[in-house]
Coordinates of C-alpha atoms and ligand atoms in Angstrom, one line a residue:
M1057 CA 0.0 0.0 0.0
K1058 CA 1.4 3.4 -0.9
N1059 CA 1.2 6.0 1.8
N1060 CA -1.2 8.2 -0.1
D1061 CA -3.7 5.3 -0.1
M1062 CA -4.1 5.8 3.7
Q1063 CA -7.1 8.1 3.5
P1064 CA -9.1 8.9 6.6
I1065 CA -11.3 5.9 7.7
Q1066 CA -15.0 6.8 8.0
N1067 CA -16.9 5.7 11.0
L1068 CA -20.6 6.4 11.3
S1069 CA -20.2 10.0 12.6
Y1070 CA -16.5 10.7 12.6
L1071 CA -13.2 10.1 10.8
V1072 CA -10.1 8.3 11.9
Y1073 CA -7.2 10.3 10.5
F1074 CA -4.0 8.4 9.7
Q1075 CA -1.8 10.6 7.6
N1076 CA -0.6 14.0 8.7
S1077 CA -3.2 13.5 11.4
L1078 CA -2.0 16.1 13.8
E1079 CA -2.1 18.7 11.1
H1080 CA -5.8 17.7 10.6
L1081 CA -6.2 18.2 14.3
A1082 CA -4.9 21.7 14.1
T1083 CA -7.3 22.5 11.3
F1084 CA -10.2 21.0 13.3
L1085 CA -9.3 23.2 16.3
L1086 CA -9.1 26.3 14.2
N1087 CA -12.5 25.6 12.6
K1088 CA -14.4 24.9 15.7
Q1089 CA -15.2 27.4 18.3
Y1090 CA -14.7 25.5 21.6
S1091 CA -15.2 27.6 24.7
Q1092 CA -12.2 25.8 26.4
V1093 CA -9.9 23.0 25.4
F1094 CA -8.5 20.4 27.9
V1095 CA -5.8 17.8 27.2
L1096 CA -5.9 14.6 29.3
T1097 CA -2.6 12.7 29.7
D1098 CA -1.1 10.2 32.0
T1099 CA 2.4 10.7 33.6
N1100 CA 4.1 8.8 30.7
T1101 CA 2.2 10.5 27.8
T1102 CA 2.9 13.9 29.4
E1103 CA 6.6 13.1 29.1
Y1104 CA 6.6 11.3 25.7
C1105 CA 3.7 12.5 23.7
L1106 CA 2.6 15.9 24.9
P1107 CA 5.6 17.7 23.4
T1108 CA 4.6 16.5 20.0
L1109 CA 1.0 17.4 20.5
R1110 CA 2.0 20.9 21.7
E1111 CA 3.8 21.6 18.5
H1112 CA 0.5 21.0 16.6
I1113 CA -1.9 23.0 18.7
P1114 CA -2.3 26.4 17.0
E1115 CA -0.7 29.2 18.9
N1116 CA -4.0 31.1 19.5
I1117 CA -5.7 28.0 21.1
R1118 CA -5.3 27.9 24.9
Y1119 CA -5.6 24.6 26.6
D1120 CA -5.4 23.3 30.2
L1121 CA -3.7 20.0 31.1
I1122 CA -5.3 17.3 33.2
E1123 CA -2.9 14.5 34.1
I1124 CA -3.6 11.2 35.7
D1125 CA -1.2 8.6 37.1
A1126 CA -0.3 5.9 34.5
G1127 CA -1.7 2.4 34.9
E1128 CA -4.8 0.3 34.6
E1129 CA -5.2 0.4 38.4
N1130 CA -6.1 4.1 38.0
K1131 CA -8.9 3.6 35.5
N1132 CA -11.4 4.0 38.2
I1133 CA -14.1 6.3 39.6
D1134 CA -11.7 8.2 41.9
F1135 CA -9.6 9.4 38.9
C1136 CA -12.7 10.0 37.0
I1137 CA -14.1 12.2 39.7
G1138 CA -10.7 14.0 39.6
I1139 CA -11.3 14.7 35.9
W1140 CA -14.9 15.9 36.4
K1141 CA -13.8 18.2 39.3
T1142 CA -11.0 19.7 37.3
L1143 CA -13.4 20.4 34.4
L1144 CA -15.8 22.0 36.9
D1145 CA -13.1 24.0 38.7
F1146 CA -11.9 25.4 35.4
G1147 CA -15.5 26.4 34.6
A1148 CA -15.9 24.0 31.6
D1149 CA -19.3 24.4 30.0
R1150 CA -21.0 22.2 27.4
K1151 CA -19.0 23.8 24.6
A1152 CA -15.7 22.6 26.0
L1153 CA -13.5 19.9 24.3
L1154 CA -11.5 17.2 25.9
I1155 CA -8.5 15.8 24.0
N1156 CA -7.4 12.3 25.3
L1157 CA -3.8 11.7 24.6
G1158 CA -2.7 8.3 25.8
G1159 CA -3.2 4.5 25.8
G1160 CA -6.4 2.7 26.3
V1161 CA -6.7 3.8 29.9
V1162 CA -6.6 7.5 29.0
T1163 CA -8.8 7.1 25.9
D1164 CA -11.4 4.9 27.7
M1165 CA -11.6 7.0 30.9
G1166 CA -11.3 10.4 29.2
A1167 CA -14.1 9.4 26.8
F1168 CA -16.2 8.2 29.7
A1169 CA -15.6 11.4 31.7
A1170 CA -16.4 13.6 28.7
S1171 CA -19.5 11.6 27.7
T1172 CA -21.0 12.1 31.2
Y1173 CA -19.8 15.6 32.2
K1174 CA -22.8 17.9 31.8
R1175 CA -24.5 15.1 29.8
G1176 CA -21.7 15.0 27.4
I1177 CA -19.1 17.3 25.9
D1178 CA -17.1 16.8 22.7
F1179 CA -13.9 14.7 22.9
I1180 CA -11.1 13.6 20.6
Q1181 CA -9.0 10.5 20.8
I1182 CA -5.2 10.5 20.2
P1183 CA -4.2 7.0 21.0
T1184 CA -0.5 6.6 21.7
T1185 CA -0.1 2.8 22.3
L1186 CA -0.4 0.1 19.6
L1187 CA -3.3 -1.4 21.5
A1188 CA -5.2 1.9 21.7
Q1189 CA -4.4 2.7 18.0
V1190 CA -5.7 -0.6 16.6
D1191 CA -8.4 -1.3 19.1
A1192 CA -9.4 0.9 22.0
S1193 CA -9.8 4.3 20.4
V1194 CA -12.2 3.1 17.6
G1195 CA -15.7 1.9 18.2
G1196 CA -17.2 4.2 20.8
K1197 CA -16.9 2.0 23.9
T1198 CA -15.9 4.2 26.9
G1199 CA -15.5 3.1 30.5
I1200 CA -13.8 2.5 33.8
D1201 CA -13.2 -0.4 36.1
L1202 CA -15.1 -1.1 39.3
D1203 CA -12.8 -2.8 41.9
T1204 CA -11.4 -5.7 39.8
V1205 CA -14.2 -5.9 37.3
K1206 CA -12.9 -4.4 34.1
N1207 CA -14.9 -1.8 32.0
I1208 CA -18.1 -2.6 34.0
I1209 CA -19.2 1.1 34.1
G1210 CA -19.3 2.9 30.8
T1211 CA -21.1 4.4 27.9
F1212 CA -21.2 4.2 24.1
A1213 CA -20.1 7.6 22.9
Q1214 CA -18.5 8.7 19.7
P1215 CA -15.5 11.1 19.5
Q1216 CA -15.4 14.0 17.1
A1217 CA -12.4 12.4 15.5
V1218 CA -9.5 10.0 16.1
Y1219 CA -6.0 11.0 15.2
I1220 CA -3.5 8.3 14.7
D1221 CA 0.2 9.1 14.7
T1222 CA 2.4 6.0 14.6
N1223 CA 5.5 8.1 15.6
F1224 CA 4.2 8.0 19.1
L1225 CA 4.9 4.2 19.2
T1226 CA 8.7 4.8 19.1
T1227 CA 8.9 5.4 22.9
L1228 CA 6.7 2.4 23.8
D1229 CA 8.5 -0.6 25.3
T1230 CA 8.6 -3.9 23.3
R1231 CA 6.3 -5.7 25.7
Q1232 CA 3.6 -3.1 25.1
I1233 CA 4.1 -3.4 21.4
R1234 CA 3.7 -7.2 21.6
S1235 CA 0.6 -6.8 23.7
G1236 CA -1.0 -4.6 21.1
F1237 CA 0.1 -6.9 18.3
A1238 CA -2.2 -9.6 19.6
E1239 CA -5.2 -7.6 18.5
I1240 CA -3.7 -7.3 15.0
I1241 CA -3.3 -11.0 14.9
K1242 CA -6.9 -11.3 16.0
H1243 CA -8.2 -9.0 13.3
G1244 CA -6.6 -11.3 10.6
L1245 CA -8.0 -14.4 12.3
I1246 CA -11.6 -13.2 12.6
F1247 CA -12.0 -11.2 9.4
D1248 CA -9.3 -11.4 6.7
A1249 CA -7.2 -14.5 5.9
S1250 CA -5.0 -12.7 3.5
Y1251 CA -4.3 -10.1 6.1
F1252 CA -3.3 -12.8 8.5
Q1253 CA -0.8 -14.1 5.9
K1254 CA 0.7 -10.7 5.7
V1255 CA 0.8 -10.3 9.5
Q1256 CA 2.7 -13.6 9.8
K1257 CA 5.5 -12.3 7.5
I1258 CA 6.4 -9.1 9.3
N1259 CA 8.6 -8.4 12.3
W1260 CA 6.2 -7.6 15.1
E1261 CA 8.7 -5.4 16.8
A1262 CA 8.5 -3.0 14.0
V1263 CA 4.9 -3.2 12.8
P1264 CA 4.6 -1.5 9.4
E1265 CA 2.1 1.4 9.2
E1266 CA 0.0 -0.3 6.6
L1267 CA -0.8 -3.1 9.1
I1268 CA -1.9 -0.6 11.7
Y1269 CA -4.1 1.1 9.1
R1270 CA -5.6 -2.2 7.9
S1271 CA -6.3 -3.3 11.5
I1272 CA -8.1 -0.1 12.2
Q1273 CA -10.1 -0.5 9.0
I1274 CA -11.2 -4.0 10.1
K1275 CA -12.2 -2.9 13.6
N1276 CA -14.0 0.1 12.1
E1277 CA -15.8 -2.1 9.6
V1278 CA -17.1 -4.4 12.2
V1279 CA -18.2 -1.7 14.7
T1280 CA -19.9 0.5 12.1
Q1281 CA -22.0 -2.5 11.1
D1282 CA -22.9 -3.2 14.7
P1283 CA -22.1 -0.2 17.0
T1284 CA -23.8 -1.6 20.1
E1285 CA -22.7 -5.2 19.9
Q1286 CA -26.0 -6.9 19.1
G1287 CA -24.3 -9.5 16.9
L1288 CA -21.4 -9.2 14.5
R1289 CA -19.3 -7.0 16.8
K1290 CA -19.0 -10.0 19.2
I1291 CA -16.4 -11.5 16.8
L1292 CA -14.0 -9.0 18.2
N1293 CA -14.2 -11.0 21.4
F1294 CA -12.4 -14.0 19.9
G1295 CA -9.7 -15.0 22.4
H1296 CA -11.2 -12.7 25.0
T1297 CA -13.5 -15.0 27.0
I1298 CA -10.7 -17.2 28.1
G1299 CA -8.1 -14.4 27.7
H1300 CA -9.8 -12.1 30.2
A1301 CA -10.1 -14.9 32.7
I1302 CA -6.4 -15.6 32.4
E1303 CA -5.6 -11.9 32.6
S1304 CA -7.7 -11.6 35.8
Y1305 CA -6.2 -14.8 37.4
F1306 CA -2.6 -13.6 36.9
L1307 CA -3.4 -10.0 37.9
D1308 CA -2.2 -10.4 41.5
K1309 CA 0.6 -12.9 40.8
R1310 CA 3.4 -10.3 40.6
D1311 CA 6.0 -11.5 38.1
L1312 CA 3.4 -13.6 36.3
M1313 CA 1.1 -10.6 35.7
L1314 CA 0.2 -10.4 32.0
L1315 CA -0.6 -7.5 29.8
H1316 CA -4.0 -7.6 28.1
G1317 CA -2.7 -8.7 24.7
E1318 CA -0.4 -11.3 26.2
A1319 CA -3.4 -12.9 27.9
V1320 CA -5.5 -12.6 24.7
A1321 CA -2.8 -14.4 22.8
L1322 CA -3.2 -17.4 25.2
G1323 CA -6.9 -17.0 25.0
M1324 CA -6.7 -17.3 21.2
I1325 CA -4.8 -20.5 21.5
S1326 CA -7.4 -22.0 23.8
E1327 CA -10.3 -20.7 21.8
A1328 CA -8.7 -21.9 18.5
Y1329 CA -8.7 -25.4 20.2
L1330 CA -12.4 -24.9 20.9
S1331 CA -13.0 -23.7 17.4
N1332 CA -11.5 -26.9 16.1
K1333 CA -13.7 -29.0 18.4
L1334 CA -16.9 -27.1 18.0
T1335 CA -17.1 -24.9 15.0
G1336 CA -15.2 -26.6 12.2
L1337 CA -11.7 -25.0 12.3
S1338 CA -9.4 -27.4 10.6
I1339 CA -6.5 -29.1 12.4
A1340 CA -4.2 -27.5 9.9
D1341 CA -5.5 -24.0 10.7
L1342 CA -5.4 -24.8 14.4
E1343 CA -1.7 -25.8 14.1
T1344 CA -0.9 -22.7 12.1
I1345 CA -2.4 -20.4 14.8
V1346 CA -0.8 -22.3 17.7
S1347 CA 2.7 -22.4 16.2
Y1348 CA 2.5 -18.7 15.1
I1349 CA 1.3 -17.4 18.4
S1350 CA 3.7 -19.5 20.4
S1351 CA 6.6 -18.2 18.3
I1352 CA 5.9 -14.7 19.6
Y1353 CA 4.3 -15.0 23.1
P1354 CA 5.7 -16.9 26.1
I1355 CA 3.2 -19.6 26.9
Q1356 CA 2.1 -19.2 30.5
A1357 CA -0.4 -22.0 31.3
V1358 CA -2.9 -21.8 34.1
P1359 CA -2.3 -24.4 36.9
Q1360 CA -5.1 -27.0 37.0
E1361 CA -6.0 -26.2 40.6
A1362 CA -7.0 -22.7 39.3
Y1363 CA -9.5 -23.9 36.7
T1364 CA -12.6 -23.4 38.9
E1365 CA -11.5 -19.9 39.6
L1366 CA -11.1 -19.3 35.9
V1367 CA -14.6 -20.7 35.1
T1368 CA -16.0 -18.4 37.7
Y1369 CA -14.3 -15.4 36.1
M1370 CA -15.9 -16.4 32.7
K1371 CA -19.3 -16.7 34.2
N1372 CA -19.0 -13.3 35.8
D1373 CA -17.8 -11.7 32.6
K1374 CA -20.4 -9.2 31.4
K1375 CA -20.6 -11.0 28.0
N1376 CA -21.9 -14.1 29.8
N1377 CA -24.4 -15.1 32.4
L1378 CA -24.1 -17.2 35.5
T1379 CA -25.1 -20.4 33.8
Q1380 CA -23.6 -20.3 30.4
I1381 CA -20.2 -19.4 28.9
S1382 CA -20.3 -18.0 25.4
C1383 CA -17.4 -17.7 23.0
S1384 CA -16.8 -16.2 19.6
L1385 CA -15.1 -19.1 17.7
L1386 CA -13.4 -19.4 14.3
R1387 CA -14.9 -21.4 11.4
T1388 CA -11.7 -21.1 9.4
I1389 CA -8.9 -18.5 9.5
G1390 CA -10.6 -15.3 8.4
V1391 CA -14.1 -16.2 9.4
C1392 CA -15.5 -16.0 12.9
G1393 CA -18.9 -16.8 14.4
Y1394 CA -20.3 -15.7 17.8
D1395 CA -22.6 -16.9 20.6
S1396 CA -21.2 -20.5 20.8
F1397 CA -22.1 -21.8 24.2
V1398 CA -19.3 -23.8 25.6
S1399 CA -19.5 -26.3 28.4
E1400 CA -17.2 -26.2 31.5
E1401 CA -15.7 -29.5 30.4
D1402 CA -14.7 -28.0 27.0
I1403 CA -13.2 -25.0 28.7
I1404 CA -11.1 -27.2 30.9
E1405 CA -10.0 -29.2 27.9
S1406 CA -8.9 -26.0 26.1
L1407 CA -6.9 -25.0 29.2
N1408 CA -5.3 -28.4 29.2
F1409 CA -4.5 -27.9 25.6
L1410 CA -2.6 -24.7 26.6
I1411 CA -0.5 -26.9 29.0
T1412 CA 0.4 -29.2 26.1
V1413 CA 1.4 -26.3 24.0
K1414 CA 3.6 -25.0 26.8
N1415 CA 5.3 -28.4 27.1
R1416 CA 6.0 -28.8 23.4
Ligands
LIG1550 N1 -12.7 0.8 24.3 C1 -12.4 -0.3 23.8 O1 -13.0 -0.7 22.8 C2 -11.1 -1.0 24.3 C3 -10.5 -2.0 23.5 C4 -9.4 -2.6 23.9 C5 -8.8 -2.2 25.1 N2 -9.4 -1.2 25.9 C6 -8.8 -0.7 27.1 O2 -7.5 -0.2 26.9 C7 -6.7 -0.4 28.1 C8 -5.4 -0.9 27.7 O3 -4.8 0.0 26.9 P1 -3.2 0.2 26.8 O4 -2.6 -1.1 26.6 O5 -2.9 1.3 25.8 O6 -2.8 0.6 28.3 P2 -2.3 1.9 28.9 O7 -3.1 3.1 28.6 O8 -2.2 1.6 30.4 O9 -0.9 2.1 28.3 C9 0.2 1.2 28.6 C10 1.4 1.9 29.2 O10 2.1 2.7 28.1 C11 2.3 4.0 28.6 N3 2.3 4.8 27.3 C12 1.2 5.2 26.6 N4 1.6 5.8 25.4 C13 3.0 5.7 25.5 C14 4.0 6.1 24.6 N5 3.7 6.6 23.4 N6 5.3 6.0 24.9 C15 5.6 5.4 26.1 N7 4.7 5.0 27.0 C16 3.4 5.1 26.7 C17 1.1 4.3 29.5 O11 1.4 5.4 30.4 C18 1.0 3.0 30.2 O12 2.0 2.9 31.2 C19 -7.5 -1.3 29.0 O13 -8.1 -0.5 30.1 C20 -8.6 -1.9 28.1 O14 -9.8 -2.1 28.8 C21 -10.5 -0.6 25.4
LIG1551 ZN1 -8.6 -7.0 23.6

């Protein structure tokens, strides 16, 4: 793909800018008459990303900075109250704008705070991690965690625009890149077999721009067809039913703690196993997926004595109910279904499969 093919991607009500995106932001700010502009960062994006953003905010536009501490543990109501209070203290009215500059924590919580402050003010997403660029910042899901339950409080709310600048990724550590890369792999597996072929050929430590662009296109295509997750959008949950449970289980295990994408990679292995058992994924496809994912991600299996705990996490997941566990499973590489009910026995088998992959 030539760079000039990377036109803005159209969502239902907004554009995702990819090329010269911060110049587009400058034009947007000059064209709009916001009463006040706020920039939300976390401690890392203040250091690594704000200087670049500053260069692109037109001189005559004043803005105030709101900074939160970095980390998922701060994506909670206390920090959210902090954002609301700061907006109020600065006298923000309904014509104010909030620019969220950061990873998924900043874009999710900033969007939630903006969508609820005075019944909703405009906001802009500038995702600065690979995960936030290819996933979190597109699709209109906003939210915060409540205790250990992730994203349980939130809204659907659309930004004015999303501005992607891949230069931000240069200061991200490798582990964070690998975490975001899991969602890129997922996009190929659920939606586009030829894209998955391309993904397999590149070096994940230096993800080419056209892959990031294609991943956003795929996510965007899915969410515009089903903005509120009545059906199709559920395919984006491939790897996540088991992945989230694994992520939650290791959360308080110090050195074993996994980043979201690392857990999703393991979840994709287990759910590919289930796809082979339940929804017709061929053995050859299963093997391709397993050997590719395990060539990138360390396989951290869940000890058998923790299986009951994992099943409980899955039943409490907001996608499921207390009696049935539902997964989005592959039919083949590039085609995914949703609403497959999976028995506890099958879940356990798929976790055992992870152990066999680890022991290979
Ligand atoms: N809304 C959605 O549809 C959606 C989808 C997927 C994930 N999410 C959410 O996204 C969050 C995870 O996102 P994340 O992985 O971006 O986490 P994150 O926001 O915590 O960022 C990861 C780390 O990278 C730092 N960072 C951010 N940009 C940087 C940069 N350019 N250089 C150096 N460091 C930088 C952050 O400060 C943080 O320490 C989760 O809360 C998840 O629930 C939301
Ligand atoms: Zn995910």
